[in-house]
PDB file of N, CA and C in Angstrom:
ATOM      1  N   MET N 144      92.098 111.422 101.259  1.00 63.00           N
ATOM      2  CA  MET N 144      92.063 111.026  99.867  1.00 63.00           C
ATOM      3  C   MET N 144      90.827 110.156  99.616  1.00 63.00           C
ATOM      4  N   ALA N 145      90.095 110.461  98.580  1.00 82.00           N
ATOM      5  CA  ALA N 145      88.894 109.708  98.246  1.00 82.00           C
ATOM      6  C   ALA N 145      89.258 108.341  97.676  1.00 82.00           C
ATOM      7  N   ILE N 146      88.453 107.351  98.031  1.00 89.00           N
ATOM      8  CA  ILE N 146      88.717 106.021  97.495  1.00 89.00           C
ATOM      9  C   ILE N 146      88.126 105.911  96.089  1.00 89.00           C
ATOM     10  N   PRO N 147      88.744 105.104  95.228  1.00 93.00           N
ATOM     11  CA  PRO N 147      88.226 104.930  93.869  1.00 93.00           C
ATOM     12  C   PRO N 147      86.832 104.296  93.894  1.00 93.00           C
ATOM     13  N   LYS N 148      86.016 104.662  92.927  1.00 96.00           N
ATOM     14  CA  LYS N 148      84.654 104.134  92.844  1.00 96.00           C
ATOM     15  C   LYS N 148      84.504 103.311  91.568  1.00 96.00           C
ATOM     16  N   TYR N 149      83.818 102.180  91.712  1.00 97.00           N
ATOM     17  CA  TYR N 149      83.609 101.249  90.612  1.00 97.00           C
ATOM     18  C   TYR N 149      82.132 100.881  90.544  1.00 97.00           C
ATOM     19  N   THR N 150      81.721 100.353  89.384  1.00 98.00           N
ATOM     20  CA  THR N 150      80.356  99.872  89.205  1.00 98.00           C
ATOM     21  C   THR N 150      80.395  98.497  88.556  1.00 98.00           C
ATOM     22  N   LEU N 151      79.649  97.551  89.142  1.00 98.00           N
ATOM     23  CA  LEU N 151      79.458  96.237  88.538  1.00 98.00           C
ATOM     24  C   LEU N 151      78.084  96.273  87.897  1.00 98.00           C
ATOM     25  N   ASP N 152      78.041  96.146  86.579  1.00 97.00           N
ATOM     26  CA  ASP N 152      76.804  96.337  85.831  1.00 97.00           C
ATOM     27  C   ASP N 152      76.709  95.313  84.704  1.00 97.00           C
ATOM     28  N   TYR N 153      75.479  94.957  84.339  1.00 98.00           N
ATOM     29  CA  TYR N 153      75.251  94.018  83.240  1.00 98.00           C
ATOM     30  C   TYR N 153      75.472  94.712  81.902  1.00 98.00           C
ATOM     31  N   ASP N 154      76.219  94.053  81.020  1.00 97.00           N
ATOM     32  CA  ASP N 154      76.477  94.565  79.675  1.00 97.00           C
ATOM     33  C   ASP N 154      75.670  93.721  78.692  1.00 97.00           C
ATOM     34  N   LYS N 155      74.545  94.262  78.241  1.00 96.00           N
ATOM     35  CA  LYS N 155      73.637  93.526  77.361  1.00 96.00           C
ATOM     36  C   LYS N 155      74.311  93.147  76.044  1.00 96.00           C
ATOM     37  N   LYS N 156      75.123  94.046  75.511  1.00 97.00           N
ATOM     38  CA  LYS N 156      75.789  93.807  74.227  1.00 97.00           C
ATOM     39  C   LYS N 156      76.724  92.596  74.293  1.00 97.00           C
ATOM     40  N   GLU N 157      77.473  92.493  75.385  1.00 97.00           N
ATOM     41  CA  GLU N 157      78.434  91.393  75.545  1.00 97.00           C
ATOM     42  C   GLU N 157      77.840  90.206  76.309  1.00 97.00           C
ATOM     43  N   ASP N 158      76.632  90.379  76.862  1.00 98.00           N
ATOM     44  CA  ASP N 158      75.954  89.361  77.664  1.00 98.00           C
ATOM     45  C   ASP N 158      76.839  88.871  78.815  1.00 98.00           C
ATOM     46  N   ASP N 159      77.446  89.836  79.532  1.00 98.00           N
ATOM     47  CA  ASP N 159      78.245  89.516  80.707  1.00 98.00           C
ATOM     48  C   ASP N 159      78.181  90.679  81.688  1.00 98.00           C
ATOM     49  N   TRP N 160      78.923  90.571  82.772  1.00 98.00           N
ATOM     50  CA  TRP N 160      78.959  91.607  83.803  1.00 98.00           C
ATOM     51  C   TRP N 160      80.306  92.289  83.759  1.00 98.00           C
ATOM     52  N   LYS N 161      80.311  93.613  83.789  1.00 98.00           N
ATOM     53  CA  LYS N 161      81.579  94.348  83.721  1.00 98.00           C
ATOM     54  C   LYS N 161      81.775  95.192  84.971  1.00 98.00           C
ATOM     55  N   LEU N 162      83.010  95.216  85.435  1.00 98.00           N
ATOM     56  CA  LEU N 162      83.407  96.084  86.532  1.00 98.00           C
ATOM     57  C   LEU N 162      84.145  97.240  85.903  1.00 98.00           C
ATOM     58  N   SER N 163      83.586  98.444  86.030  1.00 97.00           N
ATOM     59  CA  SER N 163      84.209  99.610  85.404  1.00 97.00           C
ATOM     60  C   SER N 163      84.460 100.698  86.438  1.00 97.00           C
ATOM     61  N   LYS N 164      85.487 101.482  86.178  1.00 96.00           N
ATOM     62  CA  LYS N 164      85.867 102.572  87.069  1.00 96.00           C
ATOM     63  C   LYS N 164      84.994 103.782  86.750  1.00 96.00           C
ATOM     64  N   GLN N 165      84.353 104.341  87.773  1.00 95.00           N
ATOM     65  CA  GLN N 165      83.504 105.510  87.574  1.00 95.00           C
ATOM     66  C   GLN N 165      84.362 106.708  87.204  1.00 95.00           C
ATOM     67  N   GLY N 166      83.838 107.512  86.321  1.00 92.00           N
ATOM     68  CA  GLY N 166      84.560 108.706  85.885  1.00 92.00           C
ATOM     69  C   GLY N 166      85.282 108.485  84.574  1.00 92.00           C
ATOM     70  N   THR N 167      85.950 107.331  84.461  1.00 94.00           N
ATOM     71  CA  THR N 167      86.679 107.037  83.223  1.00 94.00           C
ATOM     72  C   THR N 167      85.925 106.048  82.347  1.00 94.00           C
ATOM     73  N   GLY N 168      85.089 105.214  82.964  1.00 91.00           N
ATOM     74  CA  GLY N 168      84.375 104.192  82.218  1.00 91.00           C
ATOM     75  C   GLY N 168      85.254 103.018  81.827  1.00 91.00           C
ATOM     76  N   GLN N 169      86.514 103.048  82.244  1.00 96.00           N
ATOM     77  CA  GLN N 169      87.466 101.989  81.910  1.00 96.00           C
ATOM     78  C   GLN N 169      87.001 100.666  82.519  1.00 96.00           C
ATOM     79  N   VAL N 170      86.897  99.622  81.683  1.00 97.00           N
ATOM     80  CA  VAL N 170      86.507  98.303  82.164  1.00 97.00           C
ATOM     81  C   VAL N 170      87.720  97.652  82.820  1.00 97.00           C
ATOM     82  N   VAL N 171      87.570  97.315  84.093  1.00 96.00           N
ATOM     83  CA  VAL N 171      88.654  96.715  84.862  1.00 96.00           C
ATOM     84  C   VAL N 171      88.672  95.208  84.657  1.00 96.00           C
ATOM     85  N   GLU N 172      87.482  94.598  84.687  1.00 97.00           N
ATOM     86  CA  GLU N 172      87.378  93.151  84.522  1.00 97.00           C
ATOM     87  C   GLU N 172      85.964  92.789  84.097  1.00 97.00           C
ATOM     88  N   ARG N 173      85.843  91.638  83.422  1.00 98.00           N
ATOM     89  CA  ARG N 173      84.541  91.123  82.990  1.00 98.00           C
ATOM     90  C   ARG N 173      84.308  89.766  83.636  1.00 98.00           C
ATOM     91  N   PHE N 174      83.027  89.475  83.909  1.00 98.00           N
ATOM     92  CA  PHE N 174      82.658  88.230  84.560  1.00 98.00           C
ATOM     93  C   PHE N 174      81.502  87.596  83.795  1.00 98.00           C
ATOM     94  N   GLU N 175      81.489  86.261  83.757  1.00 97.00           N
ATOM     95  CA  GLU N 175      80.433  85.544  83.051  1.00 97.00           C
ATOM     96  C   GLU N 175      79.076  85.751  83.720  1.00 97.00           C
ATOM     97  N   THR N 176      79.059  85.725  85.059  1.00 97.00           N
ATOM     98  CA  THR N 176      77.813  85.924  85.800  1.00 97.00           C
ATOM     99  C   THR N 176      78.043  86.868  86.980  1.00 97.00           C
ATOM    100  N   LYS N 177      76.960  87.407  87.490  1.00 97.00           N
ATOM    101  CA  LYS N 177      77.036  88.278  88.664  1.00 97.00           C
ATOM    102  C   LYS N 177      77.465  87.463  89.882  1.00 97.00           C
ATOM    103  N   GLN N 178      76.995  86.231  89.955  1.00 97.00           N
ATOM    104  CA  GLN N 178      77.331  85.356  91.075  1.00 97.00           C
ATOM    105  C   GLN N 178      78.840  85.114  91.146  1.00 97.00           C
ATOM    106  N   VAL N 179      79.470  84.901  90.019  1.00 96.00           N
ATOM    107  CA  VAL N 179      80.923  84.700  89.977  1.00 96.00           C
ATOM    108  C   VAL N 179      81.638  85.948  90.482  1.00 96.00           C
ATOM    109  N   ALA N 180      81.161  87.112  90.087  1.00 96.00           N
ATOM    110  CA  ALA N 180      81.809  88.374  90.460  1.00 96.00           C
ATOM    111  C   ALA N 180      81.694  88.681  91.947  1.00 96.00           C
ATOM    112  N   THR N 181      80.582  88.282  92.568  1.00 95.00           N
ATOM    113  CA  THR N 181      80.321  88.703  93.943  1.00 95.00           C
ATOM    114  C   THR N 181      80.672  87.661  94.999  1.00 95.00           C
ATOM    115  N   LYS N 182      81.242  86.538  94.607  1.00 94.00           N
ATOM    116  CA  LYS N 182      81.561  85.526  95.618  1.00 94.00           C
ATOM    117  C   LYS N 182      83.040  85.524  95.996  1.00 94.00           C
ATOM    118  N   GLY N 183      83.304  85.148  97.213  1.00 87.00           N
ATOM    119  CA  GLY N 183      84.642  84.826  97.688  1.00 87.00           C
ATOM    120  C   GLY N 183      85.777  85.792  97.424  1.00 87.00           C
ATOM    121  N   GLY N 184      85.578  87.075  97.562  1.00 90.00           N
ATOM    122  CA  GLY N 184      86.673  88.028  97.437  1.00 90.00           C
ATOM    123  C   GLY N 184      87.087  88.374  96.022  1.00 90.00           C
ATOM    124  N   VAL N 185      86.305  87.959  95.029  1.00 95.00           N
ATOM    125  CA  VAL N 185      86.641  88.221  93.629  1.00 95.00           C
ATOM    126  C   VAL N 185      86.662  89.724  93.341  1.00 95.00           C
ATOM    127  N   LEU N 186      85.657  90.456  93.804  1.00 94.00           N
ATOM    128  CA  LEU N 186      85.622  91.908  93.571  1.00 94.00           C
ATOM    129  C   LEU N 186      86.773  92.607  94.281  1.00 94.00           C
ATOM    130  N   GLU N 187      87.089  92.164  95.490  1.00 93.00           N
ATOM    131  CA  GLU N 187      88.186  92.780  96.241  1.00 93.00           C
ATOM    132  C   GLU N 187      89.500  92.636  95.479  1.00 93.00           C
ATOM    133  N   LYS N 188      89.729  91.470  94.891  1.00 94.00           N
ATOM    134  CA  LYS N 188      90.942  91.262  94.090  1.00 94.00           C
ATOM    135  C   LYS N 188      90.919  92.128  92.835  1.00 94.00           C
ATOM    136  N   ALA N 189      89.741  92.272  92.232  1.00 94.00           N
ATOM    137  CA  ALA N 189      89.624  93.037  90.988  1.00 94.00           C
ATOM    138  C   ALA N 189      89.892  94.528  91.191  1.00 94.00           C
ATOM    139  N   VAL N 190      89.482  95.093  92.331  1.00 93.00           N
ATOM    140  CA  VAL N 190      89.719  96.524  92.553  1.00 93.00           C
ATOM    141  C   VAL N 190      91.154  96.793  92.972  1.00 93.00           C
ATOM    142  N   GLY N 191      91.857  95.755  93.395  1.00 91.00           N
ATOM    143  CA  GLY N 191      93.282  95.893  93.684  1.00 91.00           C
ATOM    144  C   GLY N 191      93.597  96.231  95.127  1.00 91.00           C
ATOM    145  N   PRO N 192      94.889  96.314  95.430  1.00 90.00           N
ATOM    146  CA  PRO N 192      95.329  96.533  96.810  1.00 90.00           C
ATOM    147  C   PRO N 192      94.937  97.897  97.379  1.00 90.00           C
ATOM    148  N   GLY N 193      94.702  98.868  96.522  1.00 89.00           N
ATOM    149  CA  GLY N 193      94.286 100.192  96.985  1.00 89.00           C
ATOM    150  C   GLY N 193      92.847 100.225  97.440  1.00 89.00           C
ATOM    151  N   GLY N 194      92.089  99.194  97.079  1.00 91.00           N
ATOM    152  CA  GLY N 194      90.689  99.101  97.460  1.00 91.00           C
ATOM    153  C   GLY N 194      89.806 100.060  96.696  1.00 91.00           C
ATOM    154  N   GLY N 195      88.565 100.131  97.120  1.00 93.00           N
ATOM    155  CA  GLY N 195      87.612 101.019  96.473  1.00 93.00           C
ATOM    156  C   GLY N 195      86.191 100.689  96.874  1.00 93.00           C
ATOM    157  N   SER N 196      85.269 101.476  96.382  1.00 95.00           N
ATOM    158  CA  SER N 196      83.852 101.302  96.635  1.00 95.00           C
ATOM    159  C   SER N 196      83.203 100.779  95.357  1.00 95.00           C
ATOM    160  N   VAL N 197      82.423  99.689  95.479  1.00 96.00           N
ATOM    161  CA  VAL N 197      81.799  99.071  94.307  1.00 96.00           C
ATOM    162  C   VAL N 197      80.288  99.126  94.436  1.00 96.00           C
ATOM    163  N   ARG N 198      79.639  99.759  93.462  1.00 97.00           N
ATOM    164  CA  ARG N 198      78.176  99.743  93.373  1.00 97.00           C
ATOM    165  C   ARG N 198      77.796  98.541  92.524  1.00 97.00           C
ATOM    166  N   ILE N 199      76.967  97.670  93.083  1.00 98.00           N
ATOM    167  CA  ILE N 199      76.519  96.474  92.382  1.00 98.00           C
ATOM    168  C   ILE N 199      75.094  96.725  91.923  1.00 98.00           C
ATOM    169  N   LYS N 200      74.881  96.606  90.614  1.00 98.00           N
ATOM    170  CA  LYS N 200      73.566  96.888  90.043  1.00 98.00           C
ATOM    171  C   LYS N 200      72.868  95.605  89.605  1.00 98.00           C
ATOM    172  N   THR N 201      71.548  95.698  89.432  1.00 97.00           N
ATOM    173  CA  THR N 201      70.763  94.589  88.905  1.00 97.00           C
ATOM    174  C   THR N 201      70.851  94.606  87.381  1.00 97.00           C
ATOM    175  N   LYS N 202      70.271  93.597  86.741  1.00 96.00           N
ATOM    176  CA  LYS N 202      70.249  93.564  85.271  1.00 96.00           C
ATOM    177  C   LYS N 202      69.486  94.759  84.705  1.00 96.00           C
ATOM    178  N   GLU N 203      68.590  95.331  85.510  1.00 97.00           N
ATOM    179  CA  GLU N 203      67.802  96.491  85.086  1.00 97.00           C
ATOM    180  C   GLU N 203      68.537  97.797  85.395  1.00 97.00           C
ATOM    181  N   HIS N 204      69.799  97.704  85.823  1.00 95.00           N
ATOM    182  CA  HIS N 204      70.680  98.857  86.084  1.00 95.00           C
ATOM    183  C   HIS N 204      70.260  99.687  87.299  1.00 95.00           C
ATOM    184  N   VAL N 205      69.610  99.042  88.266  1.00 98.00           N
ATOM    185  CA  VAL N 205      69.231  99.683  89.520  1.00 98.00           C
ATOM    186  C   VAL N 205      70.254  99.269  90.577  1.00 98.00           C
ATOM    187  N   ILE N 206      70.713 100.228  91.391  1.00 97.00           N
ATOM    188  CA  ILE N 206      71.699  99.901  92.420  1.00 97.00           C
ATOM    189  C   ILE N 206      71.080  98.939  93.433  1.00 97.00           C
ATOM    190  N   GLN N 207      71.727  97.783  93.605  1.00 97.00           N
ATOM    191  CA  GLN N 207      71.260  96.765  94.535  1.00 97.00           C
ATOM    192  C   GLN N 207      71.961  96.915  95.885  1.00 97.00           C
ATOM    193  N   GLU N 208      73.271  97.124  95.844  1.00 96.00           N
ATOM    194  CA  GLU N 208      74.045  97.302  97.072  1.00 96.00           C
ATOM    195  C   GLU N 208      75.367  97.983  96.754  1.00 96.00           C
ATOM    196  N   GLU N 209      76.051  98.404  97.811  1.00 95.00           N
ATOM    197  CA  GLU N 209      77.365  99.014  97.648  1.00 95.00           C
ATOM    198  C   GLU N 209      78.308  98.366  98.649  1.00 95.00           C
ATOM    199  N   ARG N 210      79.490  97.986  98.178  1.00 93.00           N
ATOM    200  CA  ARG N 210      80.492  97.348  99.033  1.00 93.00           C
ATOM    201  C   ARG N 210      81.777  98.157  98.995  1.00 93.00           C
ATOM    202  N   THR N 211      82.475  98.191 100.138  1.00 93.00           N
ATOM    203  CA  THR N 211      83.749  98.895 100.227  1.00 93.00           C
ATOM    204  C   THR N 211      84.845  97.889 100.540  1.00 93.00           C
ATOM    205  N   TYR N 212      85.931  97.945  99.787  1.00 90.00           N
ATOM    206  CA  TYR N 212      87.080  97.058  99.994  1.00 90.00           C
ATOM    207  C   TYR N 212      88.324  97.881 100.255  1.00 90.00           C
ATOM    208  N   PRO N 213      89.169  97.532 101.187  1.00 79.00           N
ATOM    209  CA  PRO N 213      88.862  96.588 102.261  1.00 79.00           C
ATOM    210  C   PRO N 213      87.798  97.171 103.178  1.00 79.00           C
ATOM    211  N   GLY N 214      87.145  96.311 103.945  1.00 66.00           N
ATOM    212  CA  GLY N 214      86.045  96.732 104.815  1.00 66.00           C
ATOM    213  C   GLY N 214      86.411  97.858 105.762  1.00 66.00           C
ATOM    214  N   LYS N 215      87.663  97.894 106.206  1.00 62.00           N
ATOM    215  CA  LYS N 215      88.080  98.941 107.148  1.00 62.00           C
ATOM    216  C   LYS N 215      88.114 100.324 106.498  1.00 62.00           C
ATOM    217  N   ALA N 216      88.045 100.381 105.171  1.00 53.00           N
ATOM    218  CA  ALA N 216      88.048 101.665 104.462  1.00 53.00           C
ATOM    219  C   ALA N 216      86.653 102.274 104.354  1.00 53.00           C
ATOM    220  N   ASP N 217      85.640 101.532 104.834  1.00 58.00           N
ATOM    221  CA  ASP N 217      84.267 102.032 104.779  1.00 58.00           C
ATOM    222  C   ASP N 217      84.191 103.348 105.551  1.00 58.00           C
ATOM    223  N   PRO N 218      83.735 104.428 104.902  1.00 58.00           N
ATOM    224  CA  PRO N 218      83.751 105.745 105.529  1.00 58.00           C
ATOM    225  C   PRO N 218      82.770 105.935 106.681  1.00 58.00           C
ATOM    226  N   LYS N 219      81.791 105.053 106.823  1.00 62.00           N
ATOM    227  CA  LYS N 219      80.823 105.214 107.910  1.00 62.00           C
ATOM    228  C   LYS N 219      80.409 103.854 108.449  1.00 62.00           C
ATOM    229  N   ARG N 220      79.945 103.870 109.647  1.00 59.00           N
ATOM    230  CA  ARG N 220      79.433 102.640 110.244  1.00 59.00           C
ATOM    231  C   ARG N 220      78.039 102.381 109.691  1.00 59.00           C
ATOM    232  N   SER N 221      77.754 101.122 109.414  1.00 56.00           N
ATOM    233  CA  SER N 221      76.423 100.777 108.934  1.00 56.00           C
ATOM    234  C   SER N 221      75.961  99.503 109.629  1.00 56.00           C
ATOM    235  N   LYS N 222      74.662  99.279 109.654  1.00 59.00           N
ATOM    236  CA  LYS N 222      74.113  98.089 110.296  1.00 59.00           C
ATOM    237  C   LYS N 222      74.384  96.841 109.478  1.00 59.00           C
ATOM    238  N   GLY N 223      74.647  96.991 108.176  1.00 55.00           N
ATOM    239  CA  GLY N 223      74.817  95.820 107.308  1.00 55.00           C
ATOM    240  C   GLY N 223      76.208  95.499 107.183  1.00 55.00           C
TER     241      GLY N 223
END
């Protein structure tokens, strides 16, 4: 079964960061800053107990990194 995919992206209109589910565009949660969203397990809690893969983008909408929650669900080994 494929894990759900999410994107953390800057929303210029709302001047905040939104975590949305890919495919549906449904906004799961909003954050005041990117730093708040990416610290201390906040994204892991936001994607829920089923976990998922989160693409984190820059303000310019370029993919900066991708994280998988929980970590053991990562489909491949990586150096990072």
